Tab-separated table of C-alpha atoms in Angstrom:
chain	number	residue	atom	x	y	z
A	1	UNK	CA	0.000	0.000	0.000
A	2	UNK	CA	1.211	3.005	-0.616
A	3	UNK	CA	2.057	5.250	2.267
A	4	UNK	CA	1.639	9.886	1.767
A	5	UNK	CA	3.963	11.401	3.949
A	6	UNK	CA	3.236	15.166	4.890
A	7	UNK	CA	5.151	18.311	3.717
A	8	UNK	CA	7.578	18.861	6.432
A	9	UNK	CA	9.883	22.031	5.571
A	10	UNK	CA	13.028	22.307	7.429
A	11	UNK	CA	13.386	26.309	7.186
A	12	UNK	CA	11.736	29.477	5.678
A	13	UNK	CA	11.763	28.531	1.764
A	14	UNK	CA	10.774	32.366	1.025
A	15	UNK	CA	13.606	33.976	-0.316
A	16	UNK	CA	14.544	37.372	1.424
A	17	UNK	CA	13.835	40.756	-0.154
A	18	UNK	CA	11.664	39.242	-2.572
A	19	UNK	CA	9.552	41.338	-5.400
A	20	UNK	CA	6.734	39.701	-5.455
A	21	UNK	CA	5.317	40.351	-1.855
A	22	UNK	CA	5.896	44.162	-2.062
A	23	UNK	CA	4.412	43.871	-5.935
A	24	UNK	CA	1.343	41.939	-4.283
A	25	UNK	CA	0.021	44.552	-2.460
A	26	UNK	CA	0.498	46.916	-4.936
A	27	UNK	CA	-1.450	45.321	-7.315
A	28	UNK	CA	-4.043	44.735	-4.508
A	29	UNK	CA	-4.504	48.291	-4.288
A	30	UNK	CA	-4.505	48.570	-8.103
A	31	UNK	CA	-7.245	46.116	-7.648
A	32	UNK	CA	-8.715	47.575	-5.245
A	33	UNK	CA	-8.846	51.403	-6.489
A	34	UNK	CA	-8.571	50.706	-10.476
A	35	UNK	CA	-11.363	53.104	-11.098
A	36	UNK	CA	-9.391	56.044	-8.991
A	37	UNK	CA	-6.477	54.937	-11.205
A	38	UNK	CA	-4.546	55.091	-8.052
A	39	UNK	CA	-1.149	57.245	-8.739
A	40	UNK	CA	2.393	56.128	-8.459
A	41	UNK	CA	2.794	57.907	-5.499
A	42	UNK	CA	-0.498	56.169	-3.424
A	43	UNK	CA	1.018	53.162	-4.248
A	44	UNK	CA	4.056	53.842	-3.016
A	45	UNK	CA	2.771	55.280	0.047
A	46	UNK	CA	0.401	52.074	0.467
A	47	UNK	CA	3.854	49.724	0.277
A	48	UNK	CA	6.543	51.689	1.968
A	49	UNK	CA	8.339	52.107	-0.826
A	50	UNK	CA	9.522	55.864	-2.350
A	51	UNK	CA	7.896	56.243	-6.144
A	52	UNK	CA	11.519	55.882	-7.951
A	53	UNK	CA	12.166	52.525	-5.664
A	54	UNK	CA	8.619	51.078	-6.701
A	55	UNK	CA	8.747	52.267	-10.253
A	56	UNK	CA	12.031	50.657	-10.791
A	57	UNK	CA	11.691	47.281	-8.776
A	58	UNK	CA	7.531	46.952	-10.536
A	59	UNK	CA	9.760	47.433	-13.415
A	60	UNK	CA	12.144	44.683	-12.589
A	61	UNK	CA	9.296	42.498	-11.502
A	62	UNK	CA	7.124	42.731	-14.113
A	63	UNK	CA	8.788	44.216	-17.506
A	64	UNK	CA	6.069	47.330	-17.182
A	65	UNK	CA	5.714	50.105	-14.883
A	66	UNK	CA	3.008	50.523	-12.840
A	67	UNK	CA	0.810	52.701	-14.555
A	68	UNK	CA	1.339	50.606	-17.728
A	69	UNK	CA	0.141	47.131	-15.397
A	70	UNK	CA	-2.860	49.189	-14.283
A	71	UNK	CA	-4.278	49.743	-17.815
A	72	UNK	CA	-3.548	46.203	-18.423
A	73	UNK	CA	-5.331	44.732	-15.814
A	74	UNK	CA	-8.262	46.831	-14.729
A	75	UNK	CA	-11.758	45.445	-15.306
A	76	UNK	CA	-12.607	47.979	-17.854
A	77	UNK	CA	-9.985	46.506	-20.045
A	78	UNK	CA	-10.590	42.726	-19.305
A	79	UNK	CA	-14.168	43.394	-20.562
A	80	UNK	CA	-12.984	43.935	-23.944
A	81	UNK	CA	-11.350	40.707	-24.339
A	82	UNK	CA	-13.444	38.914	-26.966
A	83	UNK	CA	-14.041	35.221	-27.806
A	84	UNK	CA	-12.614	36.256	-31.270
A	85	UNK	CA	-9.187	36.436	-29.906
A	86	UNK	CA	-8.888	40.113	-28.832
A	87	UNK	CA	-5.537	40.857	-27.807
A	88	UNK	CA	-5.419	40.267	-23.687
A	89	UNK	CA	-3.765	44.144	-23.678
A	90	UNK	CA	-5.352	46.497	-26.013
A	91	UNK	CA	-2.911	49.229	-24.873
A	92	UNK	CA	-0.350	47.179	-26.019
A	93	UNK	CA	0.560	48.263	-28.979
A	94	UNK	CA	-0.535	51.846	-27.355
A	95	UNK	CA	2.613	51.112	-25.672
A	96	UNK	CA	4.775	50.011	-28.367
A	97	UNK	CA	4.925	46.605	-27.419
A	98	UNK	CA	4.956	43.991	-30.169
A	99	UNK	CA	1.811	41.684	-30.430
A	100	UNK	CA	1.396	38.173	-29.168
A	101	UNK	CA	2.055	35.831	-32.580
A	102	UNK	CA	3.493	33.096	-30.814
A	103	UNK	CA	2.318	29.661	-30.232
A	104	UNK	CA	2.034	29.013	-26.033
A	105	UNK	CA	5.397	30.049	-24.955
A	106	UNK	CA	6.247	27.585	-22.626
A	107	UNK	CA	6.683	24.735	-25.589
A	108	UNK	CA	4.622	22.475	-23.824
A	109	UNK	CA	3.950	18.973	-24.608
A	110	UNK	CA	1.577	16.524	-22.268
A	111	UNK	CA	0.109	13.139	-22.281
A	112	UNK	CA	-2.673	11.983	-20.147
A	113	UNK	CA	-3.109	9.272	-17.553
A	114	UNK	CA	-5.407	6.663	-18.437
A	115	UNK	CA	-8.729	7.004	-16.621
A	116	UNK	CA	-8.343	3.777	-14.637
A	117	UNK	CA	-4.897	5.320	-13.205
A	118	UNK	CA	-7.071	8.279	-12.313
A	119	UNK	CA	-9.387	6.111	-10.639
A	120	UNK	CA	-7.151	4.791	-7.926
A	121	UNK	CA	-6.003	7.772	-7.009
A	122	UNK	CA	-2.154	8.081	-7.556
A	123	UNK	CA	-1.531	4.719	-6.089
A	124	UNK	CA	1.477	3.304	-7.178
A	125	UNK	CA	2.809	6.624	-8.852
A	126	UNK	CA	5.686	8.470	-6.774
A	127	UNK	CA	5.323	12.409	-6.718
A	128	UNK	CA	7.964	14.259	-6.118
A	129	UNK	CA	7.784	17.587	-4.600
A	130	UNK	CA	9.692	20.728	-3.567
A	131	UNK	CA	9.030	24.361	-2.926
A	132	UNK	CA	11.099	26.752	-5.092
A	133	UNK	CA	10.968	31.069	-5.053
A	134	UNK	CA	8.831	32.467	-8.253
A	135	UNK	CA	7.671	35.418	-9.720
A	136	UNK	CA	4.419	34.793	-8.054
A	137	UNK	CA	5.521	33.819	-4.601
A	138	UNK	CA	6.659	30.402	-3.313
A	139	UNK	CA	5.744	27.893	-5.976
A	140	UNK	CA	5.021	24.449	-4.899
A	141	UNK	CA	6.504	21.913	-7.568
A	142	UNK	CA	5.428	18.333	-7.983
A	143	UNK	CA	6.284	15.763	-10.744
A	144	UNK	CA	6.404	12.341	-11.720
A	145	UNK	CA	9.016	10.008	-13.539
A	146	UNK	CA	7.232	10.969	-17.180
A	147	UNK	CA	7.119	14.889	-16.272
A	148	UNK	CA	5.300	17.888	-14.723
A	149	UNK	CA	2.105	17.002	-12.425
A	150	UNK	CA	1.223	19.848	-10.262
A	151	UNK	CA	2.313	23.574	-10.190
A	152	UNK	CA	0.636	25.216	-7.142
A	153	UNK	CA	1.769	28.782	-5.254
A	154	UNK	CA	1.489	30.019	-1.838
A	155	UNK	CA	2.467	33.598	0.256
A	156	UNK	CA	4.491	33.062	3.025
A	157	UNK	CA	2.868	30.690	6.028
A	158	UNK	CA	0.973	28.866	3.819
A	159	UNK	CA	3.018	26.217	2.135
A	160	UNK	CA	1.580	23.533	3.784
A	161	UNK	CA	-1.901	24.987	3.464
A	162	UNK	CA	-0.551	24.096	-0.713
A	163	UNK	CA	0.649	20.884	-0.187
A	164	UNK	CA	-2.175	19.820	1.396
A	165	UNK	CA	-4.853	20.779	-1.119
A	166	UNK	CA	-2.556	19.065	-4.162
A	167	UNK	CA	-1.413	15.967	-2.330
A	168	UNK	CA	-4.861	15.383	-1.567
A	169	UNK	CA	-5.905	15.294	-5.551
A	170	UNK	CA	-3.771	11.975	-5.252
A	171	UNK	CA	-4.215	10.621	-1.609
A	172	UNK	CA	-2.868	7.343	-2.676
A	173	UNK	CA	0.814	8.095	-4.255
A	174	UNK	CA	3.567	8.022	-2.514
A	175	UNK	CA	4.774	11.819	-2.045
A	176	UNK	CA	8.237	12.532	-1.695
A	177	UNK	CA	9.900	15.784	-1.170
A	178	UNK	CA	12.723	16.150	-3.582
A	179	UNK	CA	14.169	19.692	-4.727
A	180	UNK	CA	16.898	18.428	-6.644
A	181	UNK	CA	14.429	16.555	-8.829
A	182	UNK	CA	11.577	19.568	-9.298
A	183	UNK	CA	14.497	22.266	-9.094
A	184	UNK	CA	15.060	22.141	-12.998
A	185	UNK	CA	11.422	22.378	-13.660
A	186	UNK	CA	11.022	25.589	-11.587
A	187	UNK	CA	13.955	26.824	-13.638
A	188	UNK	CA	12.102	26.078	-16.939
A	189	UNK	CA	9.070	27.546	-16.144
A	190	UNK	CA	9.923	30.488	-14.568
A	191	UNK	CA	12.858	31.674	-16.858
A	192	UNK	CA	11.618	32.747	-20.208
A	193	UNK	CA	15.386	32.166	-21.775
A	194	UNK	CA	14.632	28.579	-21.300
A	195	UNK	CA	11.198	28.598	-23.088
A	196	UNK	CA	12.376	26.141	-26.110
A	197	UNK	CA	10.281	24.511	-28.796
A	198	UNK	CA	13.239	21.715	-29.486
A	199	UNK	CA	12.671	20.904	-25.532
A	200	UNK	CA	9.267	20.894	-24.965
A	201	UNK	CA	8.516	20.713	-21.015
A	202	UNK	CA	6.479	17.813	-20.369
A	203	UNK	CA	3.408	17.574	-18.355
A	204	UNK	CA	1.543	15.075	-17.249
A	205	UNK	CA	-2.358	15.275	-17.137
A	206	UNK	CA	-4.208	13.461	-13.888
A	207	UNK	CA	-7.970	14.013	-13.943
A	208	UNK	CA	-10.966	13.055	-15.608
A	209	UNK	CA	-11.406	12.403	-19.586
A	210	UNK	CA	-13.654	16.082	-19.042
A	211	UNK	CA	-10.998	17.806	-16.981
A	212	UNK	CA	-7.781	16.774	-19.440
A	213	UNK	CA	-10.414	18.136	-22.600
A	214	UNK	CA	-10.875	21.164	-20.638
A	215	UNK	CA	-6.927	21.124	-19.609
A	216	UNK	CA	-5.904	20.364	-23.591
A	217	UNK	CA	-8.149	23.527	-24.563
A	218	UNK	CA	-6.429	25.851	-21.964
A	219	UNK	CA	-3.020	25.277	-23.811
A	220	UNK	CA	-4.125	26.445	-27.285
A	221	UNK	CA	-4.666	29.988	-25.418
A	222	UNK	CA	-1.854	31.750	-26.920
A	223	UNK	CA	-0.083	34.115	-23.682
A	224	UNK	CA	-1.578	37.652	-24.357
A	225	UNK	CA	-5.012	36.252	-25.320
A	226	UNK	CA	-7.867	34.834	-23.059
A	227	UNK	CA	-10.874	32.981	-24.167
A	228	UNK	CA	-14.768	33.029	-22.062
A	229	UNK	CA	-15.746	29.512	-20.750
A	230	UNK	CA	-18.771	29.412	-22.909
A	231	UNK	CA	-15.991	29.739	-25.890
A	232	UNK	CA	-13.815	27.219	-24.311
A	233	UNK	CA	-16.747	25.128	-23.728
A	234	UNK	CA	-17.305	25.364	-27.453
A	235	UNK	CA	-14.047	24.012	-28.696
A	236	UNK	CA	-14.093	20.532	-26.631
A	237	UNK	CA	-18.122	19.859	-28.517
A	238	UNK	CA	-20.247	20.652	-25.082
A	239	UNK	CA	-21.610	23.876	-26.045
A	240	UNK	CA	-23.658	24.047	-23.082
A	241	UNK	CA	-21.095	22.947	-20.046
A	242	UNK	CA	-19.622	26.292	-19.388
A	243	UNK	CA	-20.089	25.674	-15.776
A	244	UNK	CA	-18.699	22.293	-15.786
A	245	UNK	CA	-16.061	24.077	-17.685
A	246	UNK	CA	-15.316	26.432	-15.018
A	247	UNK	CA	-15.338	24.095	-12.731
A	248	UNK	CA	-12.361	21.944	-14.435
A	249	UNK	CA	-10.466	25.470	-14.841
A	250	UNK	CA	-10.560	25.424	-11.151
A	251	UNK	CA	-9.026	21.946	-10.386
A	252	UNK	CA	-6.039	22.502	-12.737
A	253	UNK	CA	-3.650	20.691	-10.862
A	254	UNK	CA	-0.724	22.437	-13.172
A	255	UNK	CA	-1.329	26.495	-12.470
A	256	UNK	CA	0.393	28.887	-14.891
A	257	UNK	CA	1.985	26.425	-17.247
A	258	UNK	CA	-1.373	24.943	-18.063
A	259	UNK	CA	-2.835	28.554	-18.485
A	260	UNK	CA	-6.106	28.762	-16.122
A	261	UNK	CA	-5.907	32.344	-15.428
A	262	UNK	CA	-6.600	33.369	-19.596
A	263	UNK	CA	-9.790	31.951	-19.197
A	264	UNK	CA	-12.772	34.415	-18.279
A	265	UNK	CA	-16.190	35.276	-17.389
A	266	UNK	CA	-18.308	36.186	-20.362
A	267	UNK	CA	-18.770	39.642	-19.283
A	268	UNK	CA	-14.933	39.511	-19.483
A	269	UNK	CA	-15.111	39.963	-15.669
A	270	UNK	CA	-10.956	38.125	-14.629
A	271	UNK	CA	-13.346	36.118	-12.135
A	272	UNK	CA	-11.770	33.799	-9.344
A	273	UNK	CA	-8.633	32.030	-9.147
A	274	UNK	CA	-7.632	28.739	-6.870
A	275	UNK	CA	-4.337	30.756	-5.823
A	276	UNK	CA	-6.135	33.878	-5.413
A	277	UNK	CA	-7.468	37.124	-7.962
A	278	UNK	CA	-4.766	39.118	-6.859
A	279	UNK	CA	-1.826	36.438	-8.183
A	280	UNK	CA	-4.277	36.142	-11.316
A	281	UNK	CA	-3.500	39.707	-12.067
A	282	UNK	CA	-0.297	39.327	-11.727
A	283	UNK	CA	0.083	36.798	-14.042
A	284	UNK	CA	-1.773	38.295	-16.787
A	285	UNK	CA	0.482	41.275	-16.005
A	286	UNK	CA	4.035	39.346	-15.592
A	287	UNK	CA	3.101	38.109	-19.310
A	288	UNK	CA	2.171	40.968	-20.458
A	289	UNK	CA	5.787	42.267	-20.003
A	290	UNK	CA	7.481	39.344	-21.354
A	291	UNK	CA	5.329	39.843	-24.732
A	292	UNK	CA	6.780	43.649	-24.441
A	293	UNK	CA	10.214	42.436	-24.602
């Protein structure tokens, strides 16, 4: 029988000084105050930071300034996304940055578990697991002998709060933590010099024949672009299951690479995310700024 040990972590895996938590609440307050199009100086004020230090770490972070993330991501301009393939930034180009023409950028092949291995519930598969620093905040990594199985992040305190909701998708594995083994795979994902299309990163799809459909169709969303659920519901033939659609967008085990956050309400509302509206944003934003360069 297999036995699931528990995420024990020997120290503090969040690296010091790290962007993203000062960037978070930023963009909270962007979220937040979007329709006072708060200034670069509130948002300083609301982070502790002086304007120059914020403008030029957000810069860092995120490969736009602040302003230019707040046009990107404000609900006014998420309601113009279209199922036609609207551009996910209209002020892109605006902005002189070059428009998204690329296929997704992470070169991503996959392959799907049978639905008899998703039956029993990871039993006889060995994850491996390990928490790495990202752009988003501590990334939880997990993966299997034939590739990438679960992507997941968390803020600081609440990496076992992560582990727990994705070990539990496969009760029955055996989960071992491992940073050696899922420290290459943070690498890849993370670091856009590494994105190639002669080596694809490989991920492994555990769920339900309706799930890895739904999974399959989140891929062909191009980074820059975003599709409704009704549309995505469209393109696996069940016109009508744009709830059950949702709901599969929700229990992606493999966040960011397998691109839930492009999907969106039809009223182009962002909507919820499993690791929170706020990383969503930040996301959409992050890639907007590796399109720009």
């Amino acid at each position: 029988m297999s036995v699931q040990t528990t995420a024990v972590l020997q120290k503090d895996i969040t690296p010091e000084g790290s962007d993203y938590e000062i960037v978070r609440r930023a963009i909270e307050k962007i979220s937040l105050d979007y329709r006072d199009q708060p200034s670069l100086e509130e948002l300083a004020e609301e982070v502790g930071e002086t304007p120059t230090g914020l403008q030029k770490l957000f810069t860092r972070w995120a490969g736009l300034s602040p302003k230019a993330f707040l046009q990107a991501v404000t609900l006014d301009h998420a309601r113009k996304l279209l199922d036609s393939g609207m551009p996910l930034l209209e002020t892109s180009f605006e902005l002189g940055m070059s428009g998204p023409g690329r296929l997704h950028d992470l070169f991503v092949t996959h392959e799907a578990m049978s639905p008899g291995d998703y039956k029993t519930r990871g039993a006889g598969l060995t994850i491996r697991y390990g928490f790495h620093p990202s752009p988003f905040g501590t990334a939880l990594i997990m993966a299997t002998d034939r590739g990438l199985a679960g992507l997941a992040f968390s803020d600081p305190g609440e990496e076992r709060a992560a582990f727990a909701d994705m070990s539990s998708r496969w009760p029955n594995a055996i989960h071992v933590e491992d940073m050696a083994a899922t420290g290459p795979y943070a690498a890849r994902i993370f670091d856009s010099r590494l994105w190639r299309s002669d080596q694809p990163l490989h991920v492994v799809m555990i769920g339900t024949d309706f799930q890895v459909r739904v999974w399959e169709a989140l891929l062909k969303i191009p980074m820059g672009k975003a599709r409704t659920y009704s549309s995505i519901a469209a393109s696996i033939g069940s016109p009508s299951a744009s709830r059950a659609v949702g709901a599969a967008n929700g229990a992606n085990p493999v966040s960011f690479v397998v691109p839930c956050h492009r999907a969106i309400g039809k009223s182009g509302d962002l909507t919820g995310y499993h690791w929170g509206l706020t990383r969503k944003r930040a996301i959409l934003g992050w890639e907007a700024g590796q399109i720009s360069s």
